[in-house]
Short mmCIF file of C-alpha atoms in Angstrom, two decimals:
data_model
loop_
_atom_site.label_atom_id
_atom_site.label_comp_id
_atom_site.label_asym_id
_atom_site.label_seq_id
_atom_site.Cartn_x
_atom_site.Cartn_y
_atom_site.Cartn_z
CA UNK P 1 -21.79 -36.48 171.08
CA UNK P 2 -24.88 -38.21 170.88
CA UNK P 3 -28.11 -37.38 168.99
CA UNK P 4 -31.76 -39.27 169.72
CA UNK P 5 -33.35 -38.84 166.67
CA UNK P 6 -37.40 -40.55 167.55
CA UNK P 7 -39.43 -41.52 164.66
CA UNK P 8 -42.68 -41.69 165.82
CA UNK P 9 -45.26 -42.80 163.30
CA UNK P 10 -45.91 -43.34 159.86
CA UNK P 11 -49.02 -43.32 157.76
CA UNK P 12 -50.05 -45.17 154.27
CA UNK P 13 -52.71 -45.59 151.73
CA UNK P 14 -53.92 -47.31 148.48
CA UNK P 15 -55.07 -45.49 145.31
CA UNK P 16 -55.96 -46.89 142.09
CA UNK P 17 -54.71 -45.57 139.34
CA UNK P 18 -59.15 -4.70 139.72
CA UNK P 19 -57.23 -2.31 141.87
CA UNK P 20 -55.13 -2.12 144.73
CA UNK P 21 -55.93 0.07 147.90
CA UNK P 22 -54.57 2.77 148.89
CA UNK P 23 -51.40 1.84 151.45
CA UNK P 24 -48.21 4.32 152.09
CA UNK P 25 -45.58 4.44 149.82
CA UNK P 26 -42.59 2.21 150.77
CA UNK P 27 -39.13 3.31 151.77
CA UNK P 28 -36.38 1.80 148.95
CA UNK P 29 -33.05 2.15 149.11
CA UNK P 30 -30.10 1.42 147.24
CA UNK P 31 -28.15 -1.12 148.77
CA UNK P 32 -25.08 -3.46 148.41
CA UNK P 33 -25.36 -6.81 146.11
CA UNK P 34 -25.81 -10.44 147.99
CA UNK P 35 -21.87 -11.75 149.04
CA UNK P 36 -23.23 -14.80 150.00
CA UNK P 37 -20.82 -17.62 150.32
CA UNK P 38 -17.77 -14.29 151.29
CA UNK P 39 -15.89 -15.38 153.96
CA UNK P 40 -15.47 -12.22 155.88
CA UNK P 41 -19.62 -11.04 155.47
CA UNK P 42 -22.45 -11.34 157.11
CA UNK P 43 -24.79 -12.79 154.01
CA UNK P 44 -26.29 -16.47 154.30
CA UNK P 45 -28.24 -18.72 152.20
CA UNK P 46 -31.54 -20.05 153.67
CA UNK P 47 -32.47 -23.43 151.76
CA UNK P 48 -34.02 -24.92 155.14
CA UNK P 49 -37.30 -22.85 154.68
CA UNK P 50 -37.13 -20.17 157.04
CA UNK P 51 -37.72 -17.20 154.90
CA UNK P 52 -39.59 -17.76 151.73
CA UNK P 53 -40.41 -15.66 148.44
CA UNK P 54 -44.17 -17.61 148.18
CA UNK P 55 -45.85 -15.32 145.70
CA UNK P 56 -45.14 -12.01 143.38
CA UNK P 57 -47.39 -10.54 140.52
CA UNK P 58 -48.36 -7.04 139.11
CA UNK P 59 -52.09 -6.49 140.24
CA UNK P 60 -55.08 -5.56 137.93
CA UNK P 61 -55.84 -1.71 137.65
CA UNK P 62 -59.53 -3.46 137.11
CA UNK P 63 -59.47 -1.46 133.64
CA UNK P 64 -57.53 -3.85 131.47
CA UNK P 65 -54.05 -3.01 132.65
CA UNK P 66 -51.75 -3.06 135.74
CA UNK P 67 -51.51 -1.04 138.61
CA UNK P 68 -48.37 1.90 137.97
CA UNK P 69 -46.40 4.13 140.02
CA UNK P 70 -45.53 7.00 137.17
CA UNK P 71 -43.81 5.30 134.03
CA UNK P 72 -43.37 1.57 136.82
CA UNK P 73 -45.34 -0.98 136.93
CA UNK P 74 -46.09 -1.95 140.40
CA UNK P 75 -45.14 -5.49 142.12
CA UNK P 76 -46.92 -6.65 145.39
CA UNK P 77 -46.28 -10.07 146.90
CA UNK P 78 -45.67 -12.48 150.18
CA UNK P 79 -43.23 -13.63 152.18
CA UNK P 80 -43.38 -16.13 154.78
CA UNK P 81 -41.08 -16.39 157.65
CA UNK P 82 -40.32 -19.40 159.83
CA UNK P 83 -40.88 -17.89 163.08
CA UNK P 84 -38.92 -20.59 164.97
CA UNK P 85 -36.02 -20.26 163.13
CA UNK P 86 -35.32 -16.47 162.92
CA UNK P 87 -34.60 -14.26 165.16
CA UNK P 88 -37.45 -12.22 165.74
CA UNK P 89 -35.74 -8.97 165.96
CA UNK P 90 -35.10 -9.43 162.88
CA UNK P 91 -36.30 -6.96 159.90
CA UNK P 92 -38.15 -8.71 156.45
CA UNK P 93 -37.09 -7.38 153.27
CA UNK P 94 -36.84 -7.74 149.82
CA UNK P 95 -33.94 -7.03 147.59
CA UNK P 96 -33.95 -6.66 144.08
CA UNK P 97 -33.20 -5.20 140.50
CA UNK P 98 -34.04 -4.66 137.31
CA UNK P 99 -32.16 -4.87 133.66
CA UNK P 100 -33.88 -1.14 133.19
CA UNK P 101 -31.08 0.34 135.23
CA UNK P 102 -27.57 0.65 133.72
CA UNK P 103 -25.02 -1.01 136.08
CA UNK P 104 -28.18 -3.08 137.77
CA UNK P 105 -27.86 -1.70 140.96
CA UNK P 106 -29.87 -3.23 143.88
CA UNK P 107 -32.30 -2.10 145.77
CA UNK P 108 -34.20 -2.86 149.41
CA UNK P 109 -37.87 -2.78 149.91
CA UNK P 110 -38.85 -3.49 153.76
CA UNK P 111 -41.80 -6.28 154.08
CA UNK P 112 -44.85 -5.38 156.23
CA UNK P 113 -46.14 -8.09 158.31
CA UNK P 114 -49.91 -9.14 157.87
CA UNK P 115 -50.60 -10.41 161.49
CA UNK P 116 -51.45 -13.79 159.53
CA UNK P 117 -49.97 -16.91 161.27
CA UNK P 118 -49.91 -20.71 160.28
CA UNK P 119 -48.11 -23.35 160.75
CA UNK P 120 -44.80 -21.79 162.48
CA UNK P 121 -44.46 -18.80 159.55
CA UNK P 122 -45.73 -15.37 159.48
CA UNK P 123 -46.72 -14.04 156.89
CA UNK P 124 -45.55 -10.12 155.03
CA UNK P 125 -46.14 -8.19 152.39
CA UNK P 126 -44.04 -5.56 150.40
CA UNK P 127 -44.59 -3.30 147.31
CA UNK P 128 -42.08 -3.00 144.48
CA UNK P 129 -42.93 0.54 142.42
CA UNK P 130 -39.46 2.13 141.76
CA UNK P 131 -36.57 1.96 139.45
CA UNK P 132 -38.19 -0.67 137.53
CA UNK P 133 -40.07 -0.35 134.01
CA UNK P 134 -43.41 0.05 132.74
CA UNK P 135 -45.93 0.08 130.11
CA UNK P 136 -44.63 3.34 127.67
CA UNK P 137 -41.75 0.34 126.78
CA UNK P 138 -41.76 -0.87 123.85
CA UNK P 139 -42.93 -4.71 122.82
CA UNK P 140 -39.01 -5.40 121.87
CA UNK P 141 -37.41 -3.63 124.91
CA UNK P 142 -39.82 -5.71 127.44
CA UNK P 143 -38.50 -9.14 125.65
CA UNK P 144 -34.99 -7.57 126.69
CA UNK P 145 -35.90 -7.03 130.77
CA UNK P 146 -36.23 -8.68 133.51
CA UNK P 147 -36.78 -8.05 137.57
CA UNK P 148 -34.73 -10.44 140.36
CA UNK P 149 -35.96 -10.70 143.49
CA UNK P 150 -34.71 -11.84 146.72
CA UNK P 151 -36.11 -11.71 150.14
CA UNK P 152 -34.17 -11.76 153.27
CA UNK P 153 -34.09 -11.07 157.28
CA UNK P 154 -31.58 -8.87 158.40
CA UNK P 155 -30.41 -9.18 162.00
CA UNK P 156 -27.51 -9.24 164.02
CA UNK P 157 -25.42 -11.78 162.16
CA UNK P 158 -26.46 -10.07 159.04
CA UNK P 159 -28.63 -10.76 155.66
CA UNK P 160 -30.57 -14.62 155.47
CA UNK P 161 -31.76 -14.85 151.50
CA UNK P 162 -34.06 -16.95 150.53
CA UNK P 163 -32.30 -19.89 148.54
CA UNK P 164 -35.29 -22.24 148.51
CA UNK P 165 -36.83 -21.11 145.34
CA UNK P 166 -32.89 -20.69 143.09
CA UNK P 167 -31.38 -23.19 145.42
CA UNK P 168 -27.83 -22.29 143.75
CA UNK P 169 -26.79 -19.42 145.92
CA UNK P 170 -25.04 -17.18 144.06
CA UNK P 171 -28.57 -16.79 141.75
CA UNK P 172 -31.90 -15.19 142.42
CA UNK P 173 -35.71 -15.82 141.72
CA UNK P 174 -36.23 -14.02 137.99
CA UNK P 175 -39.48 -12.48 137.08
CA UNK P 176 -39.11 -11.97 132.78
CA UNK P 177 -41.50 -11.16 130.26
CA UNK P 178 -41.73 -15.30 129.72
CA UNK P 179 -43.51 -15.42 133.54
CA UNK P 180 -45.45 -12.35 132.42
CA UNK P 181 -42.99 -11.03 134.97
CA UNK P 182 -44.60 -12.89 138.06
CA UNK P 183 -43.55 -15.38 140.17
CA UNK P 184 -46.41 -17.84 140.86
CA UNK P 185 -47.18 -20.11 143.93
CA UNK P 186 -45.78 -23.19 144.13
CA UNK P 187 -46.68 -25.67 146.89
CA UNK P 188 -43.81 -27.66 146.53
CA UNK P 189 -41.40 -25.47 147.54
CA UNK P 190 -41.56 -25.10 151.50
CA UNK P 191 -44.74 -26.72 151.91
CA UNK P 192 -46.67 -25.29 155.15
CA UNK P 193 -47.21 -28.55 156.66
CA UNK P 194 -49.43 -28.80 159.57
CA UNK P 195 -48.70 -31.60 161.39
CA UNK P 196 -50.11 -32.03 164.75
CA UNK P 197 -48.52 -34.00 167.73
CA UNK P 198 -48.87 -37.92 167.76
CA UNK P 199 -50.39 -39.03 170.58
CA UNK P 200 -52.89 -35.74 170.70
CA UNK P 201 -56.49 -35.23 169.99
CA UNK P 202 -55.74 -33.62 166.73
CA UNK P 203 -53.45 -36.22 165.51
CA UNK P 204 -53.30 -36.68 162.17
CA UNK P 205 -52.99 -40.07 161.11
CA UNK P 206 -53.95 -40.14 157.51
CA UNK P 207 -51.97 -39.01 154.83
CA UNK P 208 -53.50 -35.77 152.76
CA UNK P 209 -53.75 -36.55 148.69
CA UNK P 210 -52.54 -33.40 147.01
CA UNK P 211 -53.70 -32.28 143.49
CA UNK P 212 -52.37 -29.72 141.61
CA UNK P 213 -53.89 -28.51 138.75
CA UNK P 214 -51.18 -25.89 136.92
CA UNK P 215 -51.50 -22.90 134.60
CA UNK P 216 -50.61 -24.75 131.70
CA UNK P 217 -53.81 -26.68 132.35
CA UNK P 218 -52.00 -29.86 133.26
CA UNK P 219 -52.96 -31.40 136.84
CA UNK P 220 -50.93 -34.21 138.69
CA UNK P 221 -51.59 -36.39 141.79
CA UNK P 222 -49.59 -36.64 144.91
CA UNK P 223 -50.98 -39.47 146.79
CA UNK P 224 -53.72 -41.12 146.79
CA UNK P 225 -57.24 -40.26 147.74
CA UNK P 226 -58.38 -42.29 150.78
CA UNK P 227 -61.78 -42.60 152.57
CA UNK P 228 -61.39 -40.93 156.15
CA UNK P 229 -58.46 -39.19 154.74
CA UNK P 230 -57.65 -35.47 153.95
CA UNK P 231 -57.75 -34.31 150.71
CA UNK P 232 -55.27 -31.07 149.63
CA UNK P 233 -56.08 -28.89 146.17
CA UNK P 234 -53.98 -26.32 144.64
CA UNK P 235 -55.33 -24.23 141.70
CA UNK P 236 -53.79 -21.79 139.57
CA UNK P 237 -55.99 -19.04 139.32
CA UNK P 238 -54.31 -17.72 135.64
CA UNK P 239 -56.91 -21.01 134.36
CA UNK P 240 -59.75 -18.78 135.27
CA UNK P 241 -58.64 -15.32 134.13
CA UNK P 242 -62.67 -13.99 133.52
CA UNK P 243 -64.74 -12.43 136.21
CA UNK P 244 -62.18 -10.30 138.05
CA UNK P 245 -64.83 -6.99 139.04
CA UNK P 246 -63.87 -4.57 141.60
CA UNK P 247 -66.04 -2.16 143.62
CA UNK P 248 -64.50 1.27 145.03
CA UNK P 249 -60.87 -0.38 143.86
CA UNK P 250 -61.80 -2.87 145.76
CA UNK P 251 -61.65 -7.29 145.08
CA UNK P 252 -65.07 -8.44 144.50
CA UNK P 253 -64.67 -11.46 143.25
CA UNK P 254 -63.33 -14.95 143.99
CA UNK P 255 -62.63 -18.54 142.90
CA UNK P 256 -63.86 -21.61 144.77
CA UNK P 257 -62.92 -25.25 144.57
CA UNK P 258 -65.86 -27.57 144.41
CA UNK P 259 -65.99 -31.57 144.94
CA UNK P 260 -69.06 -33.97 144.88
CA UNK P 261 -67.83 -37.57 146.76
CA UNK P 262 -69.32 -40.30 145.72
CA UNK P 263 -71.92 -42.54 145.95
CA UNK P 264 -73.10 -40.47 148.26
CA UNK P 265 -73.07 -37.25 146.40
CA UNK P 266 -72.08 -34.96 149.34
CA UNK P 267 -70.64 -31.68 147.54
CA UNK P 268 -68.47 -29.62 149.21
CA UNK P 269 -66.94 -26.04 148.19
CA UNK P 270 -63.93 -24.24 149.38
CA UNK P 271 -62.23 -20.89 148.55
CA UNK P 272 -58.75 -21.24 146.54
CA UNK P 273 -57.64 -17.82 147.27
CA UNK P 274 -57.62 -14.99 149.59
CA UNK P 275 -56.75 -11.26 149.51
CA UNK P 276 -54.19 -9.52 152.03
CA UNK P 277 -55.59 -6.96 154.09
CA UNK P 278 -52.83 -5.09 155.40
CA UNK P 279 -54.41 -2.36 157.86
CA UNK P 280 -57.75 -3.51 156.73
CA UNK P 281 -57.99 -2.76 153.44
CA UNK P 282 -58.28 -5.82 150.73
CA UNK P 283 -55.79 -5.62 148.13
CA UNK P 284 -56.87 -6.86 145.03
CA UNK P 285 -53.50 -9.20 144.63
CA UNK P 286 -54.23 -12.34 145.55
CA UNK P 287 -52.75 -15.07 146.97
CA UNK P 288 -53.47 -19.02 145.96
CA UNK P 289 -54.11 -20.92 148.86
CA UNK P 290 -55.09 -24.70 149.72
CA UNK P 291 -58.41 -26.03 149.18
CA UNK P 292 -58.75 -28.97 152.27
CA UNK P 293 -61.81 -31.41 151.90
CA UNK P 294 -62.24 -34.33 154.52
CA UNK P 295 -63.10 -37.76 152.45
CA UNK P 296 -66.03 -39.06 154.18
CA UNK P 297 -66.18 -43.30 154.72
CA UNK P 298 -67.32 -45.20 151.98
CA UNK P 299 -66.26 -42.91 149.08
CA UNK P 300 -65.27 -44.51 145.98
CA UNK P 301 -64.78 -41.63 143.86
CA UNK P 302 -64.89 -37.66 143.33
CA UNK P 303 -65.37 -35.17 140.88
CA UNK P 304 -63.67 -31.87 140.94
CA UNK P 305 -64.46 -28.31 139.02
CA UNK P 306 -63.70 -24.96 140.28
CA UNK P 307 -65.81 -21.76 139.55
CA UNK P 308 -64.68 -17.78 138.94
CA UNK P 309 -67.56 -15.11 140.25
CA UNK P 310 -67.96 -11.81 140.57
CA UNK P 311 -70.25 -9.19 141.76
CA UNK P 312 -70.17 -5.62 141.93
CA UNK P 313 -71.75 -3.73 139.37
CA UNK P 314 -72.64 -6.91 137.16
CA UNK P 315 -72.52 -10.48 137.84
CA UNK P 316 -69.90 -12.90 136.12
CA UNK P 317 -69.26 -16.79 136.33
CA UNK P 318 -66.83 -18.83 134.43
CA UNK P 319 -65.50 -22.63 135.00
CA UNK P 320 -63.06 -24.65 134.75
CA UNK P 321 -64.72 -28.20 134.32
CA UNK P 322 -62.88 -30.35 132.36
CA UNK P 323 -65.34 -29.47 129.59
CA UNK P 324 -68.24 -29.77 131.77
CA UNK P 325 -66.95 -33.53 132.52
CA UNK P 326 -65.26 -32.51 135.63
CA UNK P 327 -62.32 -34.05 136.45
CA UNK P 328 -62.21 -37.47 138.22
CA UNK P 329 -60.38 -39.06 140.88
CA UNK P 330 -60.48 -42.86 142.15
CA UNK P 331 -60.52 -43.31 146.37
CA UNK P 332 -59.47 -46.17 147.72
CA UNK P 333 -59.37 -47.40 151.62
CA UNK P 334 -56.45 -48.25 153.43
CA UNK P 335 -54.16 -50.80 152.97
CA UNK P 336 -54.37 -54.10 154.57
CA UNK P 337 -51.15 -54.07 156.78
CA UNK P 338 -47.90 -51.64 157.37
CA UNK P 339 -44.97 -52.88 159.19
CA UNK P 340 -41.03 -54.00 159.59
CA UNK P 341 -40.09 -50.00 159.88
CA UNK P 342 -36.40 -50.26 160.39
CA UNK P 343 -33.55 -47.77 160.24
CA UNK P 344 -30.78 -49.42 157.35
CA UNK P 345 -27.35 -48.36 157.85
CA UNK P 346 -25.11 -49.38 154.56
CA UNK P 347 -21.77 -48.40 153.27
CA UNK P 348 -21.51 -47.50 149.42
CA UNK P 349 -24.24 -47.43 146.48
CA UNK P 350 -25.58 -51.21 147.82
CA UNK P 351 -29.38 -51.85 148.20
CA UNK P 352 -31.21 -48.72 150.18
CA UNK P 353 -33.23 -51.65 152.32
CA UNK P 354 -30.42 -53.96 153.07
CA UNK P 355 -27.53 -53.20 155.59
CA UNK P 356 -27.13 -53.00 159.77
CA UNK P 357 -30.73 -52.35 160.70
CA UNK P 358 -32.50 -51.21 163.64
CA UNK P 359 -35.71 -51.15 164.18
CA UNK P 360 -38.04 -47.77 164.48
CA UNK P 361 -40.46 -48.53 166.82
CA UNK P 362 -39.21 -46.51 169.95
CA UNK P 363 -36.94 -44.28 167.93
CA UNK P 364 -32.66 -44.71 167.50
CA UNK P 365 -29.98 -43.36 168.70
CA UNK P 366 -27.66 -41.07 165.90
CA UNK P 367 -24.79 -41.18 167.25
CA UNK P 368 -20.68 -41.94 166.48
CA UNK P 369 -21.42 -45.25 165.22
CA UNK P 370 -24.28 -44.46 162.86
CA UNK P 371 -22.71 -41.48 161.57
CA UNK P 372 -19.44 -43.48 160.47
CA UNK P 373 -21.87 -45.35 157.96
CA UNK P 374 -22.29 -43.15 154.47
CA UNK P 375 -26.00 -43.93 154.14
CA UNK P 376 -28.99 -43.85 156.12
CA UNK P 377 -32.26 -44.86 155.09
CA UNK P 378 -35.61 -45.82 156.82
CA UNK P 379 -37.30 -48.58 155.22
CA UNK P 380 -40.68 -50.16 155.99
CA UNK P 381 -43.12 -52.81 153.91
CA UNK P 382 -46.70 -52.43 152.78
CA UNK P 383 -49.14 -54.99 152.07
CA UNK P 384 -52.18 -54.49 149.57
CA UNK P 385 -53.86 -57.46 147.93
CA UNK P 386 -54.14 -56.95 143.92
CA UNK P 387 -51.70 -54.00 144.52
CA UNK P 388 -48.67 -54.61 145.88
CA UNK P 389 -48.55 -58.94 145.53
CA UNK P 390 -48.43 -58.36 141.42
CA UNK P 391 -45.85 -56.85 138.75
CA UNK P 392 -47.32 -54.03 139.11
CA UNK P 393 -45.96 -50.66 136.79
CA UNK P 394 -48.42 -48.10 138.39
CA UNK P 395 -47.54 -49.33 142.06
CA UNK P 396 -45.30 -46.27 142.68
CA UNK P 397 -48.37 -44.24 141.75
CA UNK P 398 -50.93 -46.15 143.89
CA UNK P 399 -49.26 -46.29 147.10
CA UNK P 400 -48.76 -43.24 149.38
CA UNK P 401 -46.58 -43.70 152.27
CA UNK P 402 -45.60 -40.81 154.65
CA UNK P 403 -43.10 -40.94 157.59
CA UNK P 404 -44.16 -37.38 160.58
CA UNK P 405 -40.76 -36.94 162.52
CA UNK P 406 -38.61 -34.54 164.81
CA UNK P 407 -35.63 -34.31 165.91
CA UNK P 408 -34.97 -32.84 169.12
CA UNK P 409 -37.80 -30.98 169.90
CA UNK P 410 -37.65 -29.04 166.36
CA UNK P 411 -41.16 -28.80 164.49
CA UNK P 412 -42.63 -31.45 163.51
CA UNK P 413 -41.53 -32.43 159.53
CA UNK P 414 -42.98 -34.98 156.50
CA UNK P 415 -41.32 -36.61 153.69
CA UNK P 416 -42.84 -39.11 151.43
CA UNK P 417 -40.87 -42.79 151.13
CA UNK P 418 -40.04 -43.94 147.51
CA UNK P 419 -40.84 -46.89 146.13
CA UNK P 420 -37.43 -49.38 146.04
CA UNK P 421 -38.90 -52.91 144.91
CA UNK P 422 -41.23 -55.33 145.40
CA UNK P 423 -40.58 -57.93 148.88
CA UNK P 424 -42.76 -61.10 148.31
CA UNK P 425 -46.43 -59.69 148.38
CA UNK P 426 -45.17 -56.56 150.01
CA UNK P 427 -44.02 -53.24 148.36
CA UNK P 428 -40.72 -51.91 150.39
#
């Protein structure tokens, strides 16, 4: 059988160094444990992305403690579903249990769809408020408990868990008193990519810089930042825990992302969070999302802060602002030249570059032949004066280089290449 397998284009650039609303109580039942990996059931692991624990917390009561159902605390958080991948007769739902119950039996929570949509997943919500535990606990029995959490589709074929979070499938996502019994966003795990068709009007050929700034109050870079050139921020909202009012039970408040490019000193703001909605009502659990800026031409650097406020019944503002220094990011342009894109097929542990090669131009063929080789890698140089022609140890940090394929007519995917070594001037 033969595969095509077209790899279409590739893109690189330089870088210096308060109370929930009211919804209807959800239907749990008690249910049998995962047998995923059991030869004669019906449960699978997902760890290709298409059904995905993103988010779970216990929201505010907005009067200094959590929202409770009786002696439980209450969960509430998202799941996204690949809607390509799953069949969309399909029911979302969310398995779990808790080290409160003798035995730990599981139990099954059904996930309500939001109507949100982007980027091939829909998004759902669901509600965890029984057989749990809750504040009347004592300080040394919380240290002691613990909630898992799994969410899966059930169709005809069975139950699909999410295994992209605990990629080992015979374990589950674990919310303990060390998470503050949460489990927070992260953007690395099944990142939403949006990548648009080569070849259209919305083609995007610039990489997007991602920066992450945690809830430990670290921050790291993922790319560089490049004029013309997207720009991606992800913010832990735990860094700005002030300012949090509600009105009527209601979310009034939010956090924003700011950014002043320079030297021209445009500034530009953007929400880092947003509030599900389910039947119109805000629910004051939210959910961080993606700050995008566009670098405009002839931007050198930028400055980041981000900013808490509330309104309601009194107004509130905190900041996180690197001490009022803000934090600071070099942009660079593009690099000088990108090329020799090859596909390297090699037997054993020899040199990822060197091998049979073909070249990537007009895509390859996948077939017999190249699947009898062990390893296949893609390999291409980049060019950079004072960047890549020196021994230089922050190279690997400098240089962002992103390869936008398919295969098939599947969606559209992105992986990053790694640095290997250093090919005359050229990085490779």
């Amino acid at each position: 059988m033969m595969r095509r397998m077209h790899v279409l284009w590739m893109a690189v650039a330089i870088s210096s160094a308060a109370c929930s609303g009211e919804t209807a109580k959800p239907e749990i039942l008690e249910v049998a444990a995962p047998a995923v990996g059991k030869a004669d059931g019906g449960d699978r692991a997902d760890s290709g992305c298409a059904v995905v624990l993103r988010s779970m917390s216990r929201p505010s009561n907005g009067r200094g403690g959590w929202e409770t159902n009786g002696s439980n605390w209450v969960w509430r958080g998202h799941v996204d579903v690949q809607t390509q991948s799953v069949d969309p007769a399909g029911s979302v739902k969310v398995l779990y249990r808790s080290a409160s119950n003798f035995g730990q039996p599981w139990f099954e929570v059904k996930a309500v769809s939001t109507g949100e949509r982007a980027s091939g997943y829909e998004r759902y919500t669901f509600a965890i408020s029984d057989h749990t535990f809750g504040p009347g606990m004592s300080g040394s029995s919380l240290r002691t408990l613990w909630l898992d959490v799994i969410p899966f589709v059930e169709d005809g074929r069975g139950r699909l868990f999410d295994h992209n979070r605990a990629t080992d499938k015979f374990t589950n996502v674990r919310a303990d008193i060390d998470s503050q019994w949460s489990v927070r966003a992260n953007p690395n795990v099944c990142p939403r990519w949006e990548v648009a068709e080569p070849g259209t009007a919305d083609e995007v050929d610039t990489p997007a810089a991602e920066l992450v700034f945690a809830s430990d109050f670290r921050h790291t870079q993922q790319g560089a930042l490049v004029e013309g050139a997207p720009l991606t921020v992800w913010f832990d909202i735990d860094r700005l825990r002030g300012c949090r009012n509600t009105h009527n039970g209601h979310p009034a408040w939010g956090t924003d992302a700011h950014v002043i490019f320079q030297p021209s000193g445009t500034e530009k703001k953007a929400s880092i969070l947003e509030f599900p909605s389910p039947q119109g009502t805000p629910l004051n659990s939210p959910v961080e999302v993606a700050a995008r800026f566009e670098v405009p031409m002839g931007t050198t650097s930028a400055e980041i802060w981000f900013r808490n406020w509330s309104g309601a019944d009194s107004q509130c503002e905190s900041f996180d602002s690197n001490d009022s220094a803000n934090y600071h990011f070099a942009v660079q342009a593009q690099a000088d030249w990108v090329g020799d894109a090859v596909a390297n097929f090699a037997w054993g542990n020899g040199h990822p570059c060197e091998g049979a090669e073909v070249g990537l131009d007009e895509g390859f063929f996948y077939d017999d032949d190249a699947r009898a080789y062990p390893r296949t890698n893609a390999c291409l140089q980049v060019w950079k004066p004072g960047v890549t022609d020196t021994d230089n140890a922050d190279l690997w940090k400098q240089l962002d280089v992103r390869m936008y394929y398919r295969i098939g007519g599947q969606p559209w995917q992105m992986r990053w290449f790694d640095f290997v070594d250093r090919a005359g001037d050229n990085a490779r």
